[in-house]
CHARMM-style PDB file with segment names, atoms N, HN, CA, C and O in Angstrom:
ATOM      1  N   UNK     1      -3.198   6.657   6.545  1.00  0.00      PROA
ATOM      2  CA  UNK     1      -2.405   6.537   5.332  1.00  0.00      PROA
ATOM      3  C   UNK     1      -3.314   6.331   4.126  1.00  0.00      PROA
ATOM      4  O   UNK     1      -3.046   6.925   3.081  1.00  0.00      PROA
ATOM      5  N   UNK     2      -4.158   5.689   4.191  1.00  0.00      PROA
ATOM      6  HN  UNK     2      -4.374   5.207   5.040  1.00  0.00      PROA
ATOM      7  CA  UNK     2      -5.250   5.401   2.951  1.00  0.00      PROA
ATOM      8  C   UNK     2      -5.730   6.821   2.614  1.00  0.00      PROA
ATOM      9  O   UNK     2      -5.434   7.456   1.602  1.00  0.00      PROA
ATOM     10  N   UNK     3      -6.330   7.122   3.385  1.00  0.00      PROA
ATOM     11  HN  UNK     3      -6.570   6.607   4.208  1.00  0.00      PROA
ATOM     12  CA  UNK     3      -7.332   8.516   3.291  1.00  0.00      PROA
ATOM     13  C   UNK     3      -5.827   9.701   2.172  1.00  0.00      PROA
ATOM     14  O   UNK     3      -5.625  10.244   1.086  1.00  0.00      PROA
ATOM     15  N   UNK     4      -5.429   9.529   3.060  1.00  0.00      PROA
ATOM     16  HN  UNK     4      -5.594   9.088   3.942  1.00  0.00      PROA
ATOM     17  CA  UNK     4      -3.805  10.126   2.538  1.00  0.00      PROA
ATOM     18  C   UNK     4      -3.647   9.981   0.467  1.00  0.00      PROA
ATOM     19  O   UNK     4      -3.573  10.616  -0.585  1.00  0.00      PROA
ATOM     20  N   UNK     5      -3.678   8.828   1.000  1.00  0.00      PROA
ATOM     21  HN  UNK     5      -3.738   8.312   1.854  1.00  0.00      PROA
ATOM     22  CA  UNK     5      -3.043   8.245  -0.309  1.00  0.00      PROA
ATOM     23  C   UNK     5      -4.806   8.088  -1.643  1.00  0.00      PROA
ATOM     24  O   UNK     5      -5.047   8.489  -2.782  1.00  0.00      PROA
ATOM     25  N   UNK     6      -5.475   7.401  -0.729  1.00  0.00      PROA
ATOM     26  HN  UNK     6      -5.279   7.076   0.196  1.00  0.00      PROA
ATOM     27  CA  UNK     6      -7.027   7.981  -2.043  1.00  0.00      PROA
ATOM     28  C   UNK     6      -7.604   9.375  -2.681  1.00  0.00      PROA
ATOM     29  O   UNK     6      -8.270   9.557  -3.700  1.00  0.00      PROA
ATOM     30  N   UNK     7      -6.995  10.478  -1.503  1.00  0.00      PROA
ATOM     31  HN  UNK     7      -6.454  10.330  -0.675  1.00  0.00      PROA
ATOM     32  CA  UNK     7      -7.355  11.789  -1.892  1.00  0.00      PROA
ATOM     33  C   UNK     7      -5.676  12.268  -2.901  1.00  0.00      PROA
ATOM     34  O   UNK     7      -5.693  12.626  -4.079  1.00  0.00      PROA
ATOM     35  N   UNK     8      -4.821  12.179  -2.327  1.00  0.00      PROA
ATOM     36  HN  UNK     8      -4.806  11.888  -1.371  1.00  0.00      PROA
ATOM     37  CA  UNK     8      -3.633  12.861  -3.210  1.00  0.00      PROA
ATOM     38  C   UNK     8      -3.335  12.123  -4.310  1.00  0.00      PROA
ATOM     39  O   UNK     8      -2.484  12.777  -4.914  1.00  0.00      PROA
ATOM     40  N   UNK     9      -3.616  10.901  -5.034  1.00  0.00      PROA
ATOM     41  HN  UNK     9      -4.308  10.370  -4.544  1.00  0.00      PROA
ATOM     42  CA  UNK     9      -2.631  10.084  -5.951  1.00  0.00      PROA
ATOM     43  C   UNK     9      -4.293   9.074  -6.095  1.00  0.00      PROA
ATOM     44  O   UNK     9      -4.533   8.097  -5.387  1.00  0.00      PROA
ATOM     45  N   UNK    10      -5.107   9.550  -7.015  1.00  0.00      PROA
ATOM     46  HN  UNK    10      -4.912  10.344  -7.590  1.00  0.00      PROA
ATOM     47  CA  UNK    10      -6.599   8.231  -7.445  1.00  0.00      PROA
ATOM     48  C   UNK    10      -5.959   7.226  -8.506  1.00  0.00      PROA
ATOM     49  O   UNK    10      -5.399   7.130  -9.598  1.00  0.00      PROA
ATOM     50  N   UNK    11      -6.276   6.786  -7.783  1.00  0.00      PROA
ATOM     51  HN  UNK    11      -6.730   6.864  -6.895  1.00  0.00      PROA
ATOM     52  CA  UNK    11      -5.830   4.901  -9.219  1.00  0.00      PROA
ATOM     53  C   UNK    11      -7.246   4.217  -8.776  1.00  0.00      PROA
ATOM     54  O   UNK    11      -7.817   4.264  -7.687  1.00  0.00      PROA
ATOM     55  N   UNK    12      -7.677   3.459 -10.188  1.00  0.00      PROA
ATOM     56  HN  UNK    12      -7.212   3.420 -11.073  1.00  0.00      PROA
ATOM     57  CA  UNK    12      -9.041   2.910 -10.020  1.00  0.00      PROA
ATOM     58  C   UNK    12      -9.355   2.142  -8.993  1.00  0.00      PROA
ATOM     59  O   UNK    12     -10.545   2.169  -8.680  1.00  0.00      PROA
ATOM     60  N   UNK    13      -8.551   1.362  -8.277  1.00  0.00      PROA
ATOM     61  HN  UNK    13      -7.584   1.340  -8.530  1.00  0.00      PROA
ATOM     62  CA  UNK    13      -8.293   0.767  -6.579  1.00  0.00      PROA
ATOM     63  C   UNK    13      -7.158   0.448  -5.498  1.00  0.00      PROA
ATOM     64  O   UNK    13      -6.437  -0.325  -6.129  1.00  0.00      PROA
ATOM     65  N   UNK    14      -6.892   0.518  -4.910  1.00  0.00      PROA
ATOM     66  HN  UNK    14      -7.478   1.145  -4.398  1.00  0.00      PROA
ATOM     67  CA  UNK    14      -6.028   0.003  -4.080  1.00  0.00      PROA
ATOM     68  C   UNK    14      -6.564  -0.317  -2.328  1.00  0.00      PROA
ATOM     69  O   UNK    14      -7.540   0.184  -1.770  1.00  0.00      PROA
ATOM     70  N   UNK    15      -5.901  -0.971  -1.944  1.00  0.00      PROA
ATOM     71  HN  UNK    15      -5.108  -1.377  -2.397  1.00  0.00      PROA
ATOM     72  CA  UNK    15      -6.447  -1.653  -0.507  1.00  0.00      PROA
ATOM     73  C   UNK    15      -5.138  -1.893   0.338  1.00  0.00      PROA
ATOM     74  O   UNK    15      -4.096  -2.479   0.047  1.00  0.00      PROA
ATOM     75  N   UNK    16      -5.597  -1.156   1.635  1.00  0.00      PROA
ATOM     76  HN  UNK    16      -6.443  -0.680   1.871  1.00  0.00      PROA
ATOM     77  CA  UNK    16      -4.526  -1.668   2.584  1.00  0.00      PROA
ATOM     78  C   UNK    16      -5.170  -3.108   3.767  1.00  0.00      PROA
ATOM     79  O   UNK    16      -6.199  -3.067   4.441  1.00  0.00      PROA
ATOM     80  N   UNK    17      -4.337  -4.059   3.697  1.00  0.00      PROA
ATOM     81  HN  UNK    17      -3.502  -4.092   3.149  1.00  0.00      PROA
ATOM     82  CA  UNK    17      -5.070  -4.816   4.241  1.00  0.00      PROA
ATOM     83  C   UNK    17      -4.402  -5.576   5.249  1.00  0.00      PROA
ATOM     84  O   UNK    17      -3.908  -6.693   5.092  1.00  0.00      PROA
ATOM     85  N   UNK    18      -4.423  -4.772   6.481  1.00  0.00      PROA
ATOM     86  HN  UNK    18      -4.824  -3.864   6.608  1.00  0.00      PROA
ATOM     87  CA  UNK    18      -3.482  -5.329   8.038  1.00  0.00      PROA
ATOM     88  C   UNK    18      -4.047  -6.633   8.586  1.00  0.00      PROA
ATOM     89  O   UNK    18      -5.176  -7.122   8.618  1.00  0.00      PROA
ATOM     90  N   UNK    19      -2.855  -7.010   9.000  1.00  0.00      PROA
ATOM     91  HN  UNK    19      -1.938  -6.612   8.973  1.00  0.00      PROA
ATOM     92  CA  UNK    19      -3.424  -8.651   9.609  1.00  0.00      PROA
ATOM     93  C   UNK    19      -2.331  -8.358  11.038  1.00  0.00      PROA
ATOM     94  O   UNK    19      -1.877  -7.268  11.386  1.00  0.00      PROA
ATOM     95  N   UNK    20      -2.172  -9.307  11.495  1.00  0.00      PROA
ATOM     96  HN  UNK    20      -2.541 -10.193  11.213  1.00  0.00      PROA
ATOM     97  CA  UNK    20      -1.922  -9.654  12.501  1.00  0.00      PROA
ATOM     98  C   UNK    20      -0.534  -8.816  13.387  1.00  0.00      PROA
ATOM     99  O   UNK    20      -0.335  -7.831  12.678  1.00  0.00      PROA
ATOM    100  N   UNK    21       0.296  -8.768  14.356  1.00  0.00      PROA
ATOM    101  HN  UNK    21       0.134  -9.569  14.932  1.00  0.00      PROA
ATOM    102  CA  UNK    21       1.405  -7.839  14.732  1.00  0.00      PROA
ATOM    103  C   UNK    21       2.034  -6.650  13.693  1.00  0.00      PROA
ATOM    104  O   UNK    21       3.190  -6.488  13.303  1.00  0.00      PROA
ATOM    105  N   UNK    22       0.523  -5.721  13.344  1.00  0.00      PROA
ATOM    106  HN  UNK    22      -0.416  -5.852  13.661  1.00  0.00      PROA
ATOM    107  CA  UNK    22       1.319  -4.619  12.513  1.00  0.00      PROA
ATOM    108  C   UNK    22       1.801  -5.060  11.086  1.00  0.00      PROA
ATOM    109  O   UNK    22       2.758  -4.382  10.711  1.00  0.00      PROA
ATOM    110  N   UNK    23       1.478  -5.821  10.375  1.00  0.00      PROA
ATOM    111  HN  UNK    23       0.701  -6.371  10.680  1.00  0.00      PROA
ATOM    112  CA  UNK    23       1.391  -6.073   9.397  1.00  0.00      PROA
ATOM    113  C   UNK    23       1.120  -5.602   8.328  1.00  0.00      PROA
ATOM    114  O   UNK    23       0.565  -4.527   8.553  1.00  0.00      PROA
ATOM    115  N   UNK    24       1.196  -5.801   7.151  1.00  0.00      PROA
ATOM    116  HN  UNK    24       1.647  -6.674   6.968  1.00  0.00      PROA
ATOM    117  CA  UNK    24      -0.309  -5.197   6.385  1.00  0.00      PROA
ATOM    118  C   UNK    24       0.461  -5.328   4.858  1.00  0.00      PROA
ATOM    119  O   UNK    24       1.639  -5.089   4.592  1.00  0.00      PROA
ATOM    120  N   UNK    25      -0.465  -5.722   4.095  1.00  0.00      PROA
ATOM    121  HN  UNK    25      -1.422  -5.916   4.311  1.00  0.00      PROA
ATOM    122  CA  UNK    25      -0.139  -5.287   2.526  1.00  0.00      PROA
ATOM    123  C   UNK    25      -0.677  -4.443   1.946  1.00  0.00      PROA
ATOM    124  O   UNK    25      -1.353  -3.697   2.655  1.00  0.00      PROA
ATOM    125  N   UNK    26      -0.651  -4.125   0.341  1.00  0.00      PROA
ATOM    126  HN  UNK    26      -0.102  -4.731  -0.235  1.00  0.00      PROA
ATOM    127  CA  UNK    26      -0.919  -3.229  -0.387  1.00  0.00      PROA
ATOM    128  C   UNK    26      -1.006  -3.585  -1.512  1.00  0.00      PROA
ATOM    129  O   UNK    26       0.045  -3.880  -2.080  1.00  0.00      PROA
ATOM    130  N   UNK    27      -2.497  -3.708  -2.371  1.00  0.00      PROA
ATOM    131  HN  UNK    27      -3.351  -3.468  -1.909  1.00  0.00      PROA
ATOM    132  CA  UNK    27      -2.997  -4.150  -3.320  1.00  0.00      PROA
ATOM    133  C   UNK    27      -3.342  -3.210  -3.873  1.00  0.00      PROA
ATOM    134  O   UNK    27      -3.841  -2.286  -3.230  1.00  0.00      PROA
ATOM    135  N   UNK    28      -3.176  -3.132  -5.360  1.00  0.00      PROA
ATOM    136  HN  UNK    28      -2.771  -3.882  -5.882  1.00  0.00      PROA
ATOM    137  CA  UNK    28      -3.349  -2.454  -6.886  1.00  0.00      PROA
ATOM    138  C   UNK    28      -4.114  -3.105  -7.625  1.00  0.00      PROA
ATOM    139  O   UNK    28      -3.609  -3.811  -8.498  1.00  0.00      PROA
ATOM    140  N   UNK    29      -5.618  -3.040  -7.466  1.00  0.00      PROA
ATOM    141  HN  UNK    29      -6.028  -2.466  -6.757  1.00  0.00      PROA
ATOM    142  CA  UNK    29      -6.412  -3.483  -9.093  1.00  0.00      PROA
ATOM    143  C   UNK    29      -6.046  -5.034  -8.513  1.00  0.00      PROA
ATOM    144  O   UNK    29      -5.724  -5.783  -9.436  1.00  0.00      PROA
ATOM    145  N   UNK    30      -6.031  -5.595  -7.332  1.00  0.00      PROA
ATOM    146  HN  UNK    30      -6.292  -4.987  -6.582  1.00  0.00      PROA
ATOM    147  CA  UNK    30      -6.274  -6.613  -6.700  1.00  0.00      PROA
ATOM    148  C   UNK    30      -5.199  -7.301  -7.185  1.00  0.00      PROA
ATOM    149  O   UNK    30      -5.436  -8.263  -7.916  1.00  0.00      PROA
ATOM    150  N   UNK    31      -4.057  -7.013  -6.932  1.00  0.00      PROA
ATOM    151  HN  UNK    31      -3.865  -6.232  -6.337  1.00  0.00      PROA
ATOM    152  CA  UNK    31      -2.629  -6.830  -7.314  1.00  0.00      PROA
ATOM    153  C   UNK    31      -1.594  -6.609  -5.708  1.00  0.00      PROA
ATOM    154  O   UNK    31      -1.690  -5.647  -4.947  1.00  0.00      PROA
ATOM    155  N   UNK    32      -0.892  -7.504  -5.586  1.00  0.00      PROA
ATOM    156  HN  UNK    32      -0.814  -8.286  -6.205  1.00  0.00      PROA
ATOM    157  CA  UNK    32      -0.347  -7.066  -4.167  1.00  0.00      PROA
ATOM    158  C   UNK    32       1.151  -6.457  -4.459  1.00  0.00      PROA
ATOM    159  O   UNK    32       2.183  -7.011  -4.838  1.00  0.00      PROA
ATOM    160  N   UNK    33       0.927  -5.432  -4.210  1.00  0.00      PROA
ATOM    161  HN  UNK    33       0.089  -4.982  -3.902  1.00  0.00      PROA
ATOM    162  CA  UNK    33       2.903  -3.963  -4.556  1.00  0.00      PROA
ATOM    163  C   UNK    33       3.174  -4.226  -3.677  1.00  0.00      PROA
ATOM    164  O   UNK    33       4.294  -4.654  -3.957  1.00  0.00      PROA
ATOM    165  N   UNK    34       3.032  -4.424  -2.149  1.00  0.00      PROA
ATOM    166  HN  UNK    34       2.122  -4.076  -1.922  1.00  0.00      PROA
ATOM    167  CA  UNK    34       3.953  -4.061  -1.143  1.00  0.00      PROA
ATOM    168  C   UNK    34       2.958  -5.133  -0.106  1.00  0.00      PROA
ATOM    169  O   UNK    34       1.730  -5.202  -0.038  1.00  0.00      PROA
ATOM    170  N   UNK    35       4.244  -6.071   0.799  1.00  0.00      PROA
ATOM    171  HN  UNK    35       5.241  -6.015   0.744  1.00  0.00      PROA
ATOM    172  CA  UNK    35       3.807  -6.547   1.885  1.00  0.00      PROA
ATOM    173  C   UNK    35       5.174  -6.360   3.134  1.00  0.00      PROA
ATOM    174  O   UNK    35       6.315  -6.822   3.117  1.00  0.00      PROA
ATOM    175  N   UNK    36       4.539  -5.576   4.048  1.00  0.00      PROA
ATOM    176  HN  UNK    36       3.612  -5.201   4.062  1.00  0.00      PROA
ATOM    177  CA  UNK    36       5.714  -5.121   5.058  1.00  0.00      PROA
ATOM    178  C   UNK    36       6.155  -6.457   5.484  1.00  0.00      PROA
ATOM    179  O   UNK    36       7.383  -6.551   5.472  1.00  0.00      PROA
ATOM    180  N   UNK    37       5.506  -7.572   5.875  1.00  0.00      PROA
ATOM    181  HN  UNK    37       4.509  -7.495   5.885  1.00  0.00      PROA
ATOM    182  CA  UNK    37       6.122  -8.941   6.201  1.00  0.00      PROA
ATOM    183  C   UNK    37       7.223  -8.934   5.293  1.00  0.00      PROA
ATOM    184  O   UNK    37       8.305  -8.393   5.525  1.00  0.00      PROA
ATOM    185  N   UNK    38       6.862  -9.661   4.067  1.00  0.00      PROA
ATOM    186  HN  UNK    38       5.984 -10.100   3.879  1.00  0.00      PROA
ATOM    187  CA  UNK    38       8.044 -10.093   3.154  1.00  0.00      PROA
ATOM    188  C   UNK    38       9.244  -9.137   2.791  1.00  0.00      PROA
ATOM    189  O   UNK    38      10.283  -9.489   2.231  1.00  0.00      PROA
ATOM    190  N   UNK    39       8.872  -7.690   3.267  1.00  0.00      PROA
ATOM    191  HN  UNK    39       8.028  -7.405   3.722  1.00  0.00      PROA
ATOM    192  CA  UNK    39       9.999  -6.264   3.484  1.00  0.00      PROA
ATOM    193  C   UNK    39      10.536  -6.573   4.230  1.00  0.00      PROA
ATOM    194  O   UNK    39      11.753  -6.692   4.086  1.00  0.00      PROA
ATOM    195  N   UNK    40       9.902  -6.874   5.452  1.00  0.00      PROA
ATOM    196  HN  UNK    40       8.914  -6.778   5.569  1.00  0.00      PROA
ATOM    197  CA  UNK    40      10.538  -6.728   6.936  1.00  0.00      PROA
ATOM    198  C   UNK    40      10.481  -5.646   7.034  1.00  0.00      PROA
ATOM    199  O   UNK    40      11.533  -5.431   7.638  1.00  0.00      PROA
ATOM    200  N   UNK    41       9.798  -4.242   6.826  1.00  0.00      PROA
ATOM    201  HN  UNK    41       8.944  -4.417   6.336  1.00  0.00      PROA
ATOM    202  CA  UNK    41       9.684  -3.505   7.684  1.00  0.00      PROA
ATOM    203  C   UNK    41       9.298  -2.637   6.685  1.00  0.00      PROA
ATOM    204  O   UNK    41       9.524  -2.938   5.513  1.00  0.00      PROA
ATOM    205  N   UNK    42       8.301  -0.765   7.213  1.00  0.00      PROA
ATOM    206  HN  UNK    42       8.118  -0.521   8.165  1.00  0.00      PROA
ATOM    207  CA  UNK    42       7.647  -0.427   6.616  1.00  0.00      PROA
ATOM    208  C   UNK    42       7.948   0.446   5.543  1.00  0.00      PROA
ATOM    209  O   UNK    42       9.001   1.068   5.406  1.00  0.00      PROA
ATOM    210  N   UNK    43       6.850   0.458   4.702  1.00  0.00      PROA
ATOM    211  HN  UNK    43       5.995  -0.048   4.814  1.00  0.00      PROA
ATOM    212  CA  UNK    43       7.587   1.395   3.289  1.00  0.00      PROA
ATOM    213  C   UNK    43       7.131   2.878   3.310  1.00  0.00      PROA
ATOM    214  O   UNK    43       5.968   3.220   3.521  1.00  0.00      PROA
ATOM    215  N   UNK    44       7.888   3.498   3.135  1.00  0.00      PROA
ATOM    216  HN  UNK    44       8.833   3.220   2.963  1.00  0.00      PROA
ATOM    217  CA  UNK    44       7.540   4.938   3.194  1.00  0.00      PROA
ATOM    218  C   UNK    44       6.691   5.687   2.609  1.00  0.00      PROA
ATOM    219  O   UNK    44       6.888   5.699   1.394  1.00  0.00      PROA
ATOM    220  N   UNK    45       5.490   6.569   3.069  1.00  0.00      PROA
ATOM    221  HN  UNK    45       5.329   6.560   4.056  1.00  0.00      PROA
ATOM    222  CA  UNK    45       4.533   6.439   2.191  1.00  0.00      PROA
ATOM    223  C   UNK    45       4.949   7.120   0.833  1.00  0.00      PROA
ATOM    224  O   UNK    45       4.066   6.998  -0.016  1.00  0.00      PROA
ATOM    225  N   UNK    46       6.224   7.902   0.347  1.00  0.00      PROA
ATOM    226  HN  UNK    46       6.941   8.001   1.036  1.00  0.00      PROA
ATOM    227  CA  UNK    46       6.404   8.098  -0.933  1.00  0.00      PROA
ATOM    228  C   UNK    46       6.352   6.777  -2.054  1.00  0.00      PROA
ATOM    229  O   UNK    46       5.960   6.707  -3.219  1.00  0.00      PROA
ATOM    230  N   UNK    47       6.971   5.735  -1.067  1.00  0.00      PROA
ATOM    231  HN  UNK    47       7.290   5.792  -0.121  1.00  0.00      PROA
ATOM    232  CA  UNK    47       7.905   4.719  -2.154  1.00  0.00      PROA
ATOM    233  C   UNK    47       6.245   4.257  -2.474  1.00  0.00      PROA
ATOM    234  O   UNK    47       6.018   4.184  -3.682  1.00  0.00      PROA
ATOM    235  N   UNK    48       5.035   3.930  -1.558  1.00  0.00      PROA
ATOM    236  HN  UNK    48       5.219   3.990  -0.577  1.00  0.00      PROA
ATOM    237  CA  UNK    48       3.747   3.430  -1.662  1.00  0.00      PROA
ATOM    238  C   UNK    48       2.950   4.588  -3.036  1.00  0.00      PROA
ATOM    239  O   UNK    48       2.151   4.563  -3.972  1.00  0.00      PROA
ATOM    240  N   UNK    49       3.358   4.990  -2.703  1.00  0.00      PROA
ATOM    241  HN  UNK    49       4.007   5.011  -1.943  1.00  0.00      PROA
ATOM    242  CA  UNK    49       2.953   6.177  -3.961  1.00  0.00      PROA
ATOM    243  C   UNK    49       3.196   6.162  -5.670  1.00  0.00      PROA
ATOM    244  O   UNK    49       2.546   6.352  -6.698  1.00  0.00      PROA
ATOM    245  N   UNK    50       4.692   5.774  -5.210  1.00  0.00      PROA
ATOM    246  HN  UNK    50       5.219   5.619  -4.375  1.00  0.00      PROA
ATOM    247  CA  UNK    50       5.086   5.636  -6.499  1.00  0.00      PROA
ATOM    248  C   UNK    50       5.039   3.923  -7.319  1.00  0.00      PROA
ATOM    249  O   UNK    50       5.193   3.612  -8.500  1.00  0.00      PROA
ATOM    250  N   UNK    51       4.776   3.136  -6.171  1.00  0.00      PROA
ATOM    251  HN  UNK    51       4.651   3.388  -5.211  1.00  0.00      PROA
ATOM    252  CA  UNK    51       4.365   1.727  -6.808  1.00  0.00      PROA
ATOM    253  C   UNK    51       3.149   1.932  -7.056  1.00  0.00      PROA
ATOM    254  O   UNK    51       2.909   1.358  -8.118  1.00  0.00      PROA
ATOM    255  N   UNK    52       1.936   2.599  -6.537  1.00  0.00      PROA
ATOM    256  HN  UNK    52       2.130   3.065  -5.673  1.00  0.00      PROA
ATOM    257  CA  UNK    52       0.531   2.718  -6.950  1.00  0.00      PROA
ATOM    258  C   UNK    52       0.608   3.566  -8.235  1.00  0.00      PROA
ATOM    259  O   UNK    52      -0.210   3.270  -9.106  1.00  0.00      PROA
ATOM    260  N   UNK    53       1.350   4.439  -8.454  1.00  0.00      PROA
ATOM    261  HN  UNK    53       2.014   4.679  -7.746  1.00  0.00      PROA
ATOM    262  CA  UNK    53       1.379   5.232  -9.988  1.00  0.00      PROA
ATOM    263  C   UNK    53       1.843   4.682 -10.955  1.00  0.00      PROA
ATOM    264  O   UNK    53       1.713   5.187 -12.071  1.00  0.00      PROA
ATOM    265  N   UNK    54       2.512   3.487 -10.756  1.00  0.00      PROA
ATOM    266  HN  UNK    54       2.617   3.077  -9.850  1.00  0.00      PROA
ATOM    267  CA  UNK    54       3.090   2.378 -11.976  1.00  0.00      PROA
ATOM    268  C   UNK    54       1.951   1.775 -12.769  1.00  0.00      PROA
ATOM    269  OT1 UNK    54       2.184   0.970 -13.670  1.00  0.00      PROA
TER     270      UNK     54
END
Protein backbone atom coordinates (compact mmCIF):
# COMPACT_ATOMS: atom_id res chain seq x y z
CA UNK A 1 0.00 0.00 0.00
CA UNK A 2 2.80 2.60 0.67
CA UNK A 3 4.75 1.91 -2.47
CA UNK A 4 1.13 2.34 -3.99
CA UNK A 5 0.35 5.38 -2.46
CA UNK A 6 4.27 7.26 -2.63
CA UNK A 7 4.43 6.61 -6.39
CA UNK A 8 0.62 7.66 -7.44
CA UNK A 9 -0.36 10.71 -5.00
CA UNK A 10 3.63 12.56 -3.56
CA UNK A 11 2.95 14.74 -0.46
CA UNK A 12 6.22 15.90 1.25
CA UNK A 13 5.70 12.75 3.86
CA UNK A 14 3.56 10.30 5.05
CA UNK A 15 4.19 7.00 7.14
CA UNK A 16 2.39 3.88 7.66
CA UNK A 17 3.14 2.67 10.96
CA UNK A 18 1.72 -1.07 12.05
CA UNK A 19 1.87 -2.19 15.55
CA UNK A 20 0.52 -4.97 16.99
CA UNK A 21 -2.80 -7.52 15.66
CA UNK A 22 -2.94 -5.75 12.17
CA UNK A 23 -3.06 -2.47 13.21
CA UNK A 24 -1.52 0.45 11.86
CA UNK A 25 -1.83 4.28 11.45
CA UNK A 26 -1.25 6.92 9.00
CA UNK A 27 0.75 10.01 9.42
CA UNK A 28 0.90 13.33 7.25
CA UNK A 29 3.92 15.74 7.83
CA UNK A 30 4.01 13.78 11.25
CA UNK A 31 0.36 14.31 11.57
CA UNK A 32 -1.79 11.15 12.33
CA UNK A 33 -5.19 11.02 9.37
CA UNK A 34 -6.11 7.62 9.96
CA UNK A 35 -5.73 4.96 12.81
CA UNK A 36 -7.58 1.57 11.91
CA UNK A 37 -7.77 0.93 15.87
CA UNK A 38 -9.75 4.04 16.70
CA UNK A 39 -11.87 3.15 13.05
CA UNK A 40 -12.26 -0.23 13.99
CA UNK A 41 -11.52 -1.37 10.86
CA UNK A 42 -9.67 -0.66 7.57
CA UNK A 43 -9.82 2.40 5.32
CA UNK A 44 -9.94 2.02 1.80
CA UNK A 45 -7.04 2.91 0.03
CA UNK A 46 -9.10 5.73 -1.92
CA UNK A 47 -10.49 7.34 1.34
CA UNK A 48 -6.26 7.15 2.47
CA UNK A 49 -5.68 9.09 -0.59
CA UNK A 50 -7.88 11.61 -0.28
CA UNK A 51 -6.99 12.46 3.51
CA UNK A 52 -3.22 12.58 2.32
CA UNK A 53 -4.29 15.23 -0.53
CA UNK A 54 -5.94 17.53 2.13
Amino acid sequence: MQVGLNTQHPVESFELVPAFGGVFDVYRDGEKIFSKKDEGDHADPSAIIRMLQK
